[in-house]
Tab-separated table of C-alpha atoms in Angstrom:
chain	number	residue	atom	x	y	z
A	1098	MET	CA	102.750	94.228	65.975
A	1099	PRO	CA	101.524	97.730	65.386
A	1100	SER	CA	97.827	98.138	64.461
A	1101	SER	CA	96.854	99.273	61.106
A	1102	PRO	CA	94.939	102.521	60.555
A	1103	THR	CA	91.972	100.641	59.083
A	1104	LEU	CA	91.442	98.650	62.283
A	1105	SER	CA	91.550	101.735	64.424
A	1106	LEU	CA	88.967	103.468	62.318
A	1107	THR	CA	86.710	100.469	62.572
A	1108	ASN	CA	86.983	100.456	66.304
A	1109	VAL	CA	86.204	104.102	66.418
A	1110	VAL	CA	83.157	103.600	64.219
A	1111	TRP	CA	81.959	100.685	66.294
A	1112	GLY	CA	82.512	102.624	69.449
A	1113	PHE	CA	80.623	105.589	68.091
A	1114	ALA	CA	77.819	103.355	66.909
A	1115	LEU	CA	77.707	101.731	70.320
A	1116	PHE	CA	77.561	105.156	71.946
A	1117	VAL	CA	74.794	106.302	69.646
A	1118	THR	CA	72.900	103.086	70.232
A	1119	THR	CA	73.334	103.423	73.958
A	1120	LEU	CA	72.258	107.040	73.828
A	1121	THR	CA	69.227	106.172	71.708
A	1122	TYR	CA	68.286	103.342	74.034
A	1123	ALA	CA	68.711	105.639	76.995
A	1124	ASN	CA	66.421	108.190	75.347
A	1125	VAL	CA	63.856	105.506	74.617
A	1126	VAL	CA	64.037	104.245	78.170
A	1127	THR	CA	63.826	107.786	79.486
A	1128	ARG	CA	60.821	108.521	77.274
A	1129	LYS	CA	59.096	105.327	78.350
A	1130	LEU	CA	59.851	106.117	81.970
A	1131	ARG	CA	58.401	109.564	81.476
A	1132	GLU	CA	55.315	108.097	79.788
A	1133	ARG	CA	54.973	105.565	82.546
A	1134	SER	CA	55.434	108.286	85.134
A	1135	THR	CA	52.792	110.399	83.413
A	1136	GLN	CA	50.460	107.408	83.239
A	1137	LEU	CA	51.078	106.648	86.896
A	1138	GLN	CA	50.481	110.294	87.766
A	1139	LYS	CA	47.183	110.198	85.889
A	1140	GLU	CA	46.223	106.966	87.621
A	1141	VAL	CA	47.113	108.514	90.962
A	1142	GLU	CA	45.030	111.582	90.159
A	1143	ARG	CA	42.217	109.339	88.920
A	1144	GLY	CA	42.488	107.324	92.111
A	1145	LYS	CA	42.380	110.508	94.152
A	1146	ALA	CA	39.319	111.657	92.211
A	1147	GLN	CA	37.634	108.287	92.756
A	1148	ARG	CA	38.583	108.454	96.418
A	1149	ASP	CA	37.162	111.975	96.689
A	1150	GLU	CA	34.032	110.853	94.848
A	1151	LEU	CA	33.632	107.857	97.144
A	1152	LEU	CA	34.193	110.090	100.165
A	1153	ALA	CA	31.559	112.492	98.853
A	1154	GLU	CA	29.152	109.612	98.254
A	1155	LEU	CA	29.900	108.280	101.713
A	1156	GLU	CA	29.248	111.696	103.229
A	1157	ALA	CA	26.024	112.029	101.243
A	1158	GLU	CA	24.987	108.560	102.383
A	1159	ARG	CA	25.797	109.502	105.972
A	1160	GLN	CA	23.708	112.643	105.647
A	1161	ARG	CA	20.863	110.708	104.002
A	1162	THR	CA	21.023	108.076	106.741
A	1163	ALA	CA	21.055	110.785	109.396
A	1164	LYS	CA	18.070	112.471	107.711
A	1165	ILE	CA	16.178	109.170	107.516
A	1166	GLU	CA	16.959	108.481	111.162
A	1167	GLU	CA	15.791	111.987	112.078
A	1168	GLU	CA	12.605	111.535	110.058
A	1169	LYS	CA	11.972	108.161	111.665
A	1170	ARG	CA	12.645	109.650	115.087
A	1171	ALA	CA	10.307	112.559	114.322
A	1172	GLU	CA	7.702	110.126	112.966
A	1173	ALA	CA	8.040	107.951	116.060
A	1174	GLU	CA	7.652	111.030	118.274
A	1175	PHE	CA	4.632	112.121	116.205
A	1176	TRP	CA	2.925	108.758	116.529
A	1177	TRP	CA	3.794	108.655	120.203
A	1178	ARG	CA	2.139	112.057	120.632
A	1179	MET	CA	-0.833	110.918	118.521
A	1180	ASP	CA	-1.143	107.794	120.641
A	1181	SER	CA	-0.975	109.898	123.783
A	1182	LEU	CA	-3.555	112.330	122.400
A	1183	ALA	CA	-5.777	109.447	121.299
A	1184	ARG	CA	-5.575	107.886	124.744
A	1185	THR	CA	-6.315	111.257	126.329
A	1186	GLU	CA	-9.240	111.835	123.963
A	1187	LEU	CA	-10.525	108.314	124.571
A	1188	SER	CA	-10.300	108.894	128.308
A	1189	LYS	CA	-12.179	112.179	127.918
A	1190	LYS	CA	-14.872	110.461	125.843
A	1191	GLU	CA	-15.206	107.698	128.408
A	1192	GLN	CA	-15.502	110.289	131.180
A	1193	ALA	CA	-18.028	112.262	129.111
A	1194	LEU	CA	-20.081	109.123	128.468
A	1195	LYS	CA	-19.916	108.221	132.140
A	1196	LYS	CA	-21.024	111.728	133.072
A	1197	GLN	CA	-23.779	111.526	130.465
A	1198	ASP	CA	-24.953	108.211	131.887
A	1199	GLU	CA	-25.014	109.724	135.377
A	1200	GLU	CA	-26.987	112.702	134.068
A	1201	LEU	CA	-29.437	110.354	132.360
A	1202	VAL	CA	-29.948	108.393	135.571
A	1203	ALA	CA	-30.470	111.628	137.509
A	1204	GLN	CA	-32.850	112.943	134.843
A	1205	ARG	CA	-34.874	109.726	134.914
A	1206	GLU	CA	-35.153	109.882	138.699
A	1207	GLN	CA	-36.267	113.504	138.487
A	1208	ILE	CA	-38.798	112.608	135.816
A	1209	ARG	CA	-40.224	109.835	138.006
A	1210	ASP	CA	-40.610	112.294	140.876
A	1211	LEU	CA	-42.148	114.895	138.610
A	1212	GLN	CA	-44.486	112.363	137.029
A	1213	ASN	CA	-45.727	111.482	140.505
A	1214	SER	CA	-46.428	115.169	141.059
A	1215	LEU	CA	-48.088	115.281	137.668
A	1216	ARG	CA	-50.326	112.341	138.524
A	1217	ARG	CA	-51.355	114.083	141.715
A	1218	ALA	CA	-52.153	117.246	139.762
A	1219	ARG	CA	-54.055	115.205	137.163
A	1220	SER	CA	-56.117	113.465	139.834
A	1221	LEU	CA	-56.949	116.871	141.251
A	1222	ARG	CA	-58.440	117.761	137.871
A	1223	GLN	CA	-60.169	114.465	137.152
A	1224	ASP	CA	-61.220	112.975	140.523
A	1225	PRO	CA	-65.046	113.145	140.649
A	1226	SER	CA	-64.989	112.846	144.436
A	1227	GLU	CA	-63.429	116.315	144.727
A	1228	PRO	CA	-65.854	119.061	145.767
A	1229	THR	CA	-66.953	121.251	142.892
A	1230	SER	CA	-67.303	124.465	144.821
A	1231	GLY	CA	-65.227	127.132	143.191
A	1232	GLY	CA	-65.347	125.184	139.923
A	1233	ARG	CA	-66.503	126.375	136.545
A	1234	LEU	CA	-68.836	125.145	133.818
A	1235	VAL	CA	-67.102	124.153	130.610
A	1236	GLY	CA	-69.162	123.999	127.423
A	1237	LEU	CA	-68.544	121.264	124.868
A	1238	GLY	CA	-71.283	121.571	122.259
A	1239	ASP	CA	-74.593	120.933	124.034
A	1240	THR	CA	-72.868	119.195	126.933
A	1241	VAL	CA	-72.091	121.023	130.145
A	1242	VAL	CA	-69.364	119.532	132.303
A	1243	GLU	CA	-68.609	120.835	135.767
A	1244	ARG	CA	-64.959	120.446	136.751
A	1245	PRO	CA	-63.046	121.557	139.801
A	1246	LEU	CA	-60.752	124.468	139.120
A	1247	PRO	CA	-57.299	123.822	140.574
A	1248	ASP	CA	-54.619	126.492	140.582
A	1249	VAL	CA	-53.931	126.710	136.837
A	1250	ARG	CA	-50.539	128.429	137.212
A	1251	THR	CA	-49.383	125.773	139.678
A	1252	THR	CA	-50.478	123.025	137.294
A	1253	ILE	CA	-48.719	124.729	134.368
A	1254	ALA	CA	-45.554	125.140	136.433
A	1255	THR	CA	-45.638	121.416	137.212
A	1256	PHE	CA	-46.124	120.575	133.546
A	1257	ASP	CA	-43.282	122.949	132.633
A	1258	GLU	CA	-40.920	121.113	134.936
A	1259	VAL	CA	-41.969	117.608	133.902
A	1260	ILE	CA	-41.986	118.203	130.155
A	1261	LEU	CA	-38.775	120.229	130.171
A	1262	HIS	CA	-36.944	117.448	132.009
A	1263	MET	CA	-38.319	114.872	129.596
A	1264	VAL	CA	-37.155	116.870	126.560
A	1265	ARG	CA	-33.691	117.287	128.066
A	1266	THR	CA	-33.538	113.578	128.836
A	1267	LEU	CA	-34.636	112.788	125.293
A	1268	ASN	CA	-31.850	115.014	123.942
A	1269	LEU	CA	-29.304	113.208	126.121
A	1270	GLU	CA	-30.541	109.804	124.944
A	1271	ILE	CA	-30.286	110.905	121.310
A	1272	SER	CA	-26.787	112.305	121.828
A	1273	GLU	CA	-25.634	109.095	123.511
A	1274	VAL	CA	-26.845	106.740	120.790
A	1275	ALA	CA	-25.463	109.047	118.062
A	1276	THR	CA	-22.051	108.999	119.756
A	1277	GLN	CA	-22.053	105.213	120.092
A	1278	VAL	CA	-23.073	104.643	116.468
A	1279	THR	CA	-20.491	107.169	115.232
A	1280	ASN	CA	-17.684	105.578	117.251
A	1281	SER	CA	-18.457	102.159	115.747
A	1282	PHE	CA	-18.629	103.437	112.148
A	1283	HIS	CA	-16.220	102.063	109.562
A	1284	VAL	CA	-16.231	102.136	105.781
A	1285	GLY	CA	-17.055	98.827	104.141
A	1286	GLU	CA	-17.119	97.518	100.614
A	1287	ALA	CA	-19.355	99.265	98.114
A	1288	PRO	CA	-22.989	98.300	98.796
A	1289	GLU	CA	-25.265	96.899	96.137
A	1290	PRO	CA	-26.427	99.696	93.798
A	1291	ASP	CA	-30.113	99.000	94.474
A	1292	ARG	CA	-29.565	99.023	98.247
A	1293	PHE	CA	-27.614	102.286	98.045
A	1294	ALA	CA	-30.182	103.949	95.775
A	1295	LEU	CA	-33.027	103.046	98.149
A	1296	ALA	CA	-31.034	104.191	101.203
A	1297	PHE	CA	-30.129	107.483	99.514
A	1298	GLU	CA	-33.753	108.138	98.543
A	1299	ARG	CA	-34.991	107.507	102.094
A	1300	ALA	CA	-32.130	109.564	103.588
A	1301	CYS	CA	-33.131	112.486	101.354
A	1302	GLU	CA	-36.707	112.215	102.649
A	1303	ALA	CA	-35.571	112.008	106.274
A	1304	MET	CA	-32.792	114.636	106.366
A	1305	GLY	CA	-33.006	116.519	103.091
A	1306	PRO	CA	-30.888	116.174	99.930
A	1307	VAL	CA	-28.033	118.418	101.102
A	1308	MET	CA	-27.173	116.338	104.169
A	1309	ALA	CA	-27.551	113.127	102.157
A	1310	GLU	CA	-25.159	114.427	99.488
A	1311	LEU	CA	-22.623	115.503	102.112
A	1312	LEU	CA	-22.758	112.025	103.630
A	1313	GLU	CA	-22.244	110.425	100.218
A	1314	THR	CA	-19.389	112.591	98.924
A	1315	ILE	CA	-17.198	113.083	102.006
A	1316	GLN	CA	-14.693	110.558	103.353
A	1317	HIS	CA	-15.658	109.851	106.976
A	1318	GLN	CA	-13.149	107.225	108.099
A	1319	ASP	CA	-10.624	109.642	109.635
A	1320	ASP	CA	-13.120	112.194	110.981
A	1321	PRO	CA	-16.736	110.981	111.281
A	1322	ILE	CA	-18.074	114.189	112.874
A	1323	LEU	CA	-20.523	114.721	110.004
A	1324	ILE	CA	-22.014	111.286	110.702
A	1325	ASP	CA	-22.597	112.323	114.325
A	1326	ILE	CA	-24.268	115.542	113.135
A	1327	ALA	CA	-26.452	113.673	110.643
A	1328	LEU	CA	-27.430	111.004	113.181
A	1329	LYS	CA	-28.559	113.614	115.691
A	1330	ALA	CA	-30.520	115.472	113.015
A	1331	ASP	CA	-32.202	112.269	111.845
A	1332	VAL	CA	-33.138	110.949	115.299
A	1333	VAL	CA	-34.215	114.396	116.528
A	1334	GLY	CA	-36.500	114.693	113.503
A	1335	PHE	CA	-37.949	111.229	114.112
A	1336	ALA	CA	-38.609	111.978	117.796
A	1337	ALA	CA	-40.208	115.332	116.943
A	1338	GLU	CA	-42.570	113.609	114.493
A	1339	ILE	CA	-43.759	111.262	117.248
A	1340	VAL	CA	-44.153	113.978	119.892
A	1341	SER	CA	-46.044	116.308	117.533
A	1342	ALA	CA	-48.387	113.646	116.127
A	1343	TRP	CA	-52.132	113.479	116.802
A	1344	ASP	CA	-52.654	109.779	116.219
A	1345	PHE	CA	-49.583	108.845	114.060
A	1346	GLN	CA	-51.694	108.926	110.889
A	1347	HIS	CA	-50.313	111.545	108.493
A	1348	GLN	CA	-53.533	111.873	106.536
A	1349	SER	CA	-55.554	112.922	109.602
A	1350	LYS	CA	-53.105	115.429	111.077
A	1351	SER	CA	-54.149	118.356	108.881
A	1352	VAL	CA	-57.837	117.799	109.711
A	1353	PHE	CA	-57.249	117.639	113.479
A	1354	THR	CA	-54.903	120.628	113.364
A	1355	GLY	CA	-57.338	122.738	111.349
A	1356	VAL	CA	-60.245	122.045	113.709
A	1357	TYR	CA	-58.061	122.714	116.757
A	1358	LYS	CA	-56.833	126.069	115.438
A	1359	GLN	CA	-60.412	127.120	114.739
A	1360	MET	CA	-61.469	126.173	118.278
A	1361	LEU	CA	-58.497	128.033	119.782
A	1362	ARG	CA	-59.500	131.170	117.940
A	1363	LEU	CA	-63.116	131.095	119.128
A	1364	GLU	CA	-63.127	129.168	122.431
A	1365	PRO	CA	-61.231	129.415	125.727
A	1366	HIS	CA	-57.964	127.497	125.647
A	1367	ILE	CA	-59.186	124.994	128.219
A	1368	VAL	CA	-62.198	124.122	126.029
A	1369	ALA	CA	-60.042	123.583	122.951
A	1370	GLY	CA	-57.537	121.711	125.110
A	1371	GLN	CA	-60.215	119.312	126.358
A	1372	TRP	CA	-61.309	118.602	122.794
A	1373	ARG	CA	-57.684	118.017	121.749
A	1374	SER	CA	-57.189	115.674	124.702
A	1375	TYR	CA	-60.260	113.576	123.895
A	1376	ALA	CA	-59.569	113.596	120.146
A	1377	GLN	CA	-56.045	112.258	120.564
A	1378	LYS	CA	-56.953	109.752	123.243
A	1379	TYR	CA	-59.914	108.165	121.484
A	1380	SER	CA	-58.474	108.332	117.985
A	1381	LYS	CA	-55.437	106.328	119.128
A	1382	GLN	CA	-57.674	103.998	121.102
A	1383	ARG	CA	-59.798	103.312	118.008
A	1384	LEU	CA	-56.767	102.806	115.740
A	1385	TYR	CA	-54.488	100.761	117.991
A	1386	ASN	CA	-56.696	99.461	120.824
A	1387	GLY	CA	-53.936	99.852	123.412
A	1388	ARG	CA	-51.291	98.118	121.288
A	1389	ASP	CA	-47.661	98.901	122.191
A	1390	LEU	CA	-46.232	101.006	119.354
A	1391	ALA	CA	-42.691	101.347	120.713
A	1392	THR	CA	-41.133	98.280	119.072
A	1393	GLY	CA	-42.459	99.149	115.620
A	1394	PHE	CA	-41.232	102.735	115.868
A	1395	ALA	CA	-37.833	101.528	117.153
A	1396	HIS	CA	-37.475	99.316	114.055
A	1397	GLN	CA	-38.347	102.303	111.854
A	1398	LEU	CA	-35.684	104.355	113.607
A	1399	ALA	CA	-33.126	101.552	113.150
A	1400	GLU	CA	-33.950	101.507	109.427
A	1401	ARG	CA	-33.341	105.253	109.151
A	1402	ILE	CA	-29.987	104.938	110.911
A	1403	ALA	CA	-28.986	102.021	108.654
A	1404	ASP	CA	-29.899	104.095	105.583
A	1405	LEU	CA	-27.779	106.988	106.820
A	1406	LEU	CA	-24.741	104.771	107.466
A	1407	THR	CA	-25.151	103.064	104.079
A	1408	VAL	CA	-25.068	106.432	102.314
A	1409	ALA	CA	-21.929	107.314	104.304
A	1410	GLY	CA	-20.154	104.171	103.077
A	1411	ALA	CA	-20.860	101.476	105.655
A	1412	VAL	CA	-22.278	98.043	104.956
A	1413	ILE	CA	-24.957	97.561	107.621
A	1414	THR	CA	-28.488	96.223	107.977
A	1415	THR	CA	-31.521	97.405	109.898
A	1416	GLU	CA	-31.507	94.246	112.008
A	1417	ALA	CA	-27.850	94.754	112.964
A	1418	ILE	CA	-28.601	98.303	114.122
A	1419	TYR	CA	-31.688	97.226	116.052
A	1420	THR	CA	-29.927	94.281	117.710
A	1421	THR	CA	-26.988	96.438	118.818
A	1422	TYR	CA	-28.890	99.533	119.967
A	1423	ALA	CA	-32.386	98.220	120.779
A	1424	THR	CA	-32.334	99.477	124.382
A	1425	HIS	CA	-31.371	103.015	123.368
A	1426	LEU	CA	-33.781	103.139	120.438
A	1427	GLU	CA	-36.738	101.917	122.485
A	1428	THR	CA	-35.892	104.383	125.276
A	1429	ILE	CA	-35.936	107.235	122.753
A	1430	VAL	CA	-39.226	106.036	121.276
A	1431	ARG	CA	-40.937	105.428	124.640
A	1432	THR	CA	-39.845	108.843	125.938
A	1433	SER	CA	-41.218	110.425	122.750
A	1434	LEU	CA	-44.499	108.515	123.060
A	1435	GLU	CA	-44.877	109.542	126.696
A	1436	LEU	CA	-44.204	113.166	125.763
A	1437	GLN	CA	-46.817	112.909	123.011
A	1438	ARG	CA	-49.352	111.555	125.487
A	1439	ILE	CA	-48.680	114.146	128.193
A	1440	ILE	CA	-48.609	117.104	125.782
A	1441	GLY	CA	-51.599	115.899	123.802
A	1442	GLU	CA	-53.866	114.363	126.448
A	1443	ASP	CA	-52.909	115.574	129.927
A	1444	VAL	CA	-52.321	119.269	129.235
A	1445	ILE	CA	-55.501	121.228	128.477
A	1446	SER	CA	-54.870	124.787	129.688
A	1447	CYS	CA	-52.010	125.488	127.250
A	1448	ASP	CA	-50.001	123.877	124.452
A	1449	TYR	CA	-46.418	122.609	124.497
A	1450	GLU	CA	-44.497	122.410	121.238
A	1451	VAL	CA	-41.171	120.678	120.668
A	1452	LEU	CA	-39.015	122.775	118.365
A	1453	MET	CA	-36.793	121.964	115.417
A	1454	VAL	CA	-35.183	124.447	113.057
A	1455	HIS	CA	-35.460	123.722	109.361
A	1456	PHE	CA	-32.501	123.572	107.017
A	1457	ASP	CA	-31.402	126.903	105.501
A	1458	GLU	CA	-33.145	129.126	108.061
A	1459	VAL	CA	-31.061	132.159	109.009
A	1460	PHE	CA	-29.499	131.724	112.446
A	1461	ASP	CA	-31.419	133.712	115.077
A	1462	ALA	CA	-29.771	133.764	118.505
A	1463	GLU	CA	-33.090	134.768	120.098
A	1464	GLN	CA	-34.796	131.571	118.930
A	1465	MET	CA	-31.975	129.008	118.816
A	1466	ASP	CA	-28.494	128.208	120.150
A	1467	ASP	CA	-25.388	127.308	118.172
A	1468	ILE	CA	-24.342	123.917	119.569
A	1469	TYR	CA	-20.675	124.917	119.190
A	1470	GLY	CA	-21.120	128.113	121.179
A	1471	GLY	CA	-20.578	130.510	118.288
A	1472	GLU	CA	-17.089	129.294	117.344
A	1473	VAL	CA	-18.170	127.738	114.049
A	1474	ALA	CA	-20.279	130.770	113.150
A	1475	MET	CA	-17.072	132.813	112.862
A	1476	THR	CA	-15.690	130.636	110.057
A	1477	GLY	CA	-16.522	130.980	106.399
A	1478	PRO	CA	-16.127	133.892	103.970
A	1479	PRO	CA	-16.347	137.460	105.344
A	1480	GLY	CA	-19.885	138.797	105.390
A	1481	MET	CA	-21.480	135.372	105.196
A	1482	VAL	CA	-24.798	135.084	107.068
A	1483	PRO	CA	-24.816	131.780	109.018
A	1484	ARG	CA	-27.704	129.474	108.207
A	1485	VAL	CA	-28.917	126.288	109.839
A	1486	LEU	CA	-27.584	122.988	108.518
A	1487	SER	CA	-29.438	120.762	111.010
A	1488	THR	CA	-30.956	120.534	114.493
A	1489	ALA	CA	-28.907	118.743	117.161
A	1490	ASP	CA	-31.160	119.176	120.237
A	1491	LEU	CA	-34.909	119.656	120.491
A	1492	GLY	CA	-36.268	122.858	121.963
A	1493	LEU	CA	-39.520	123.458	123.856
A	1494	ARG	CA	-42.010	126.306	124.127
A	1495	ARG	CA	-45.360	126.859	125.823
A	1496	VAL	CA	-48.227	128.557	123.981
A	1497	GLU	CA	-51.235	130.037	125.821
A	1498	LYS	CA	-54.207	131.947	124.550
A	1499	LEU	CA	-54.181	135.485	125.854
A	1500	ALA	CA	-56.801	135.841	128.587
A	1501	GLY	CA	-59.923	137.559	127.285
A	1502	SER	CA	-58.801	137.426	123.644
A	1503	THR	CA	-61.509	136.794	121.058
A	1504	GLU	CA	-59.093	136.746	118.112
A	1505	GLY	CA	-56.888	133.872	119.172
A	1506	ASP	CA	-53.964	136.031	120.330
A	1507	MET	CA	-51.263	133.833	121.861
A	1508	VAL	CA	-48.533	134.252	124.454
A	1509	VAL	CA	-45.425	132.212	123.623
A	1510	THR	CA	-42.893	131.301	126.321
A	1511	MET	CA	-39.561	129.795	125.265
A	1512	LEU	CA	-38.631	127.101	127.797
A	1513	LEU	CA	-35.672	125.591	125.944
A	1514	LYS	CA	-34.079	126.873	122.747
A	1515	PRO	CA	-33.227	124.215	120.152
A	1516	LYS	CA	-29.525	123.695	119.465
A	1517	VAL	CA	-28.480	123.827	115.828
A	1518	VAL	CA	-25.460	123.095	113.642
A	1519	LEU	CA	-24.654	125.956	111.271
A	1520	ASP	CA	-23.704	125.531	107.630
A	1521	THR	CA	-20.343	127.203	108.359
A	1522	ILE	CA	-19.252	123.851	109.828
A	1523	VAL	CA	-18.251	122.853	106.276
A	1524	TYR	CA	-15.557	125.565	106.333
A	1525	GLU	CA	-14.411	124.638	109.838
A	1526	LEU	CA	-13.971	121.013	108.736
A	1527	GLY	CA	-12.236	122.032	105.507
A	1528	LEU	CA	-14.918	120.382	103.382
A	1529	VAL	CA	-15.060	123.426	101.094
A	1530	ASP	CA	-12.746	126.396	100.507
A	1531	ASP	CA	-13.583	129.854	101.822
A	1532	GLU	CA	-14.197	130.992	98.246
A	1533	GLU	CA	-16.836	128.306	97.680
A	1534	PRO	CA	-20.490	128.767	98.724
A	1535	SER	CA	-21.879	126.807	101.659
A	1536	PRO	CA	-24.321	123.930	101.050
A	1537	SER	CA	-27.311	126.100	101.951
A	1538	ALA	CA	-26.127	128.872	99.645
A	1539	GLN	CA	-25.837	126.358	96.809
A	1540	THR	CA	-29.405	125.238	97.496
A	1541	VAL	CA	-30.682	128.826	97.466
A	1542	MET	CA	-28.911	129.565	94.178
């Protein structure tokens, strides 16, 4: 049966609608696919960016790790070199100490030999059995004493040799104990305020306020060289006080010295020397009656060292210092006492003086030596005049009255120049900047 026109139109409409629907759906699907593709593209790009970022972070981490490894390797090499240098330095110090010990032994043997010669020379002067022909009359007030006249220059030469060796030995002993104490130094907990205040006050009296302040303000743990310098200055000063004393009583020294200077001006040196010899001998005999003074002086020296270390930051007692270094301290004291006796009692034809240089004196190469051989003197601001910070080694000179002089004119012979530490050491150690004044300059200002 033939289809009607209405049915055909309906089919066409439905077909068209289906086409449009299909086309619309296709467009929607296409759009969604495009959106999805765009989203995927963005995710891919984001993934690539994250990958690149992670790669960059990984590379940075690799570089950081490599840098850390290089730093650790460099640090390990540094500490290996430091360990090697420390071992080398320790070996050098041990060799130096061994050499110093050998020198001390040799010096002591020489001193024993020279003291034997000295005793023979002394007996030549004092032995009453010696013939008096060729002697001379020596006036002491109303008393006339006839003594044999040995060869004065030979006797002086013997004294020169003996006393010079003893001073050098004393310097070596002081250097050795200063080195040992310095090597054992370590910073402790803060001491009691009263203990520190007392130690600081006594250190100022012993070494002067500048050295005491340097010891207090500077950190010494890594480089204790200033402690070594201060120890030498302190012990050298203590030894010089003993050697230069008349009878170890401060109140009587000015009286004895004044009388002796007056006698030297008006009398022959040998007359004044005999009076000095008797005055020292019998004054000590009256005061101490032969008592051994070495132990007491050694304890005093231990106290001074303990004060110095306390100011520098250590926690230490006098007894600990004495117990550890008693042998060295008593050797220093006994050598000083023997020097005092020989210079004061045995020598009568001249005077021997141990030399120290006071803080802030201008360095004079004719009268003293820089212990560092002039290297430290070159440091510091341009145009700075080096001054003395402290004395490291005692010096020695002989003083004789000029023959025939009635005015007390003296001839001075330098036998050993004292060694000093210059104030420019503070620049060498980096304790102050070149623009800042040295400790002595601050004191002067």
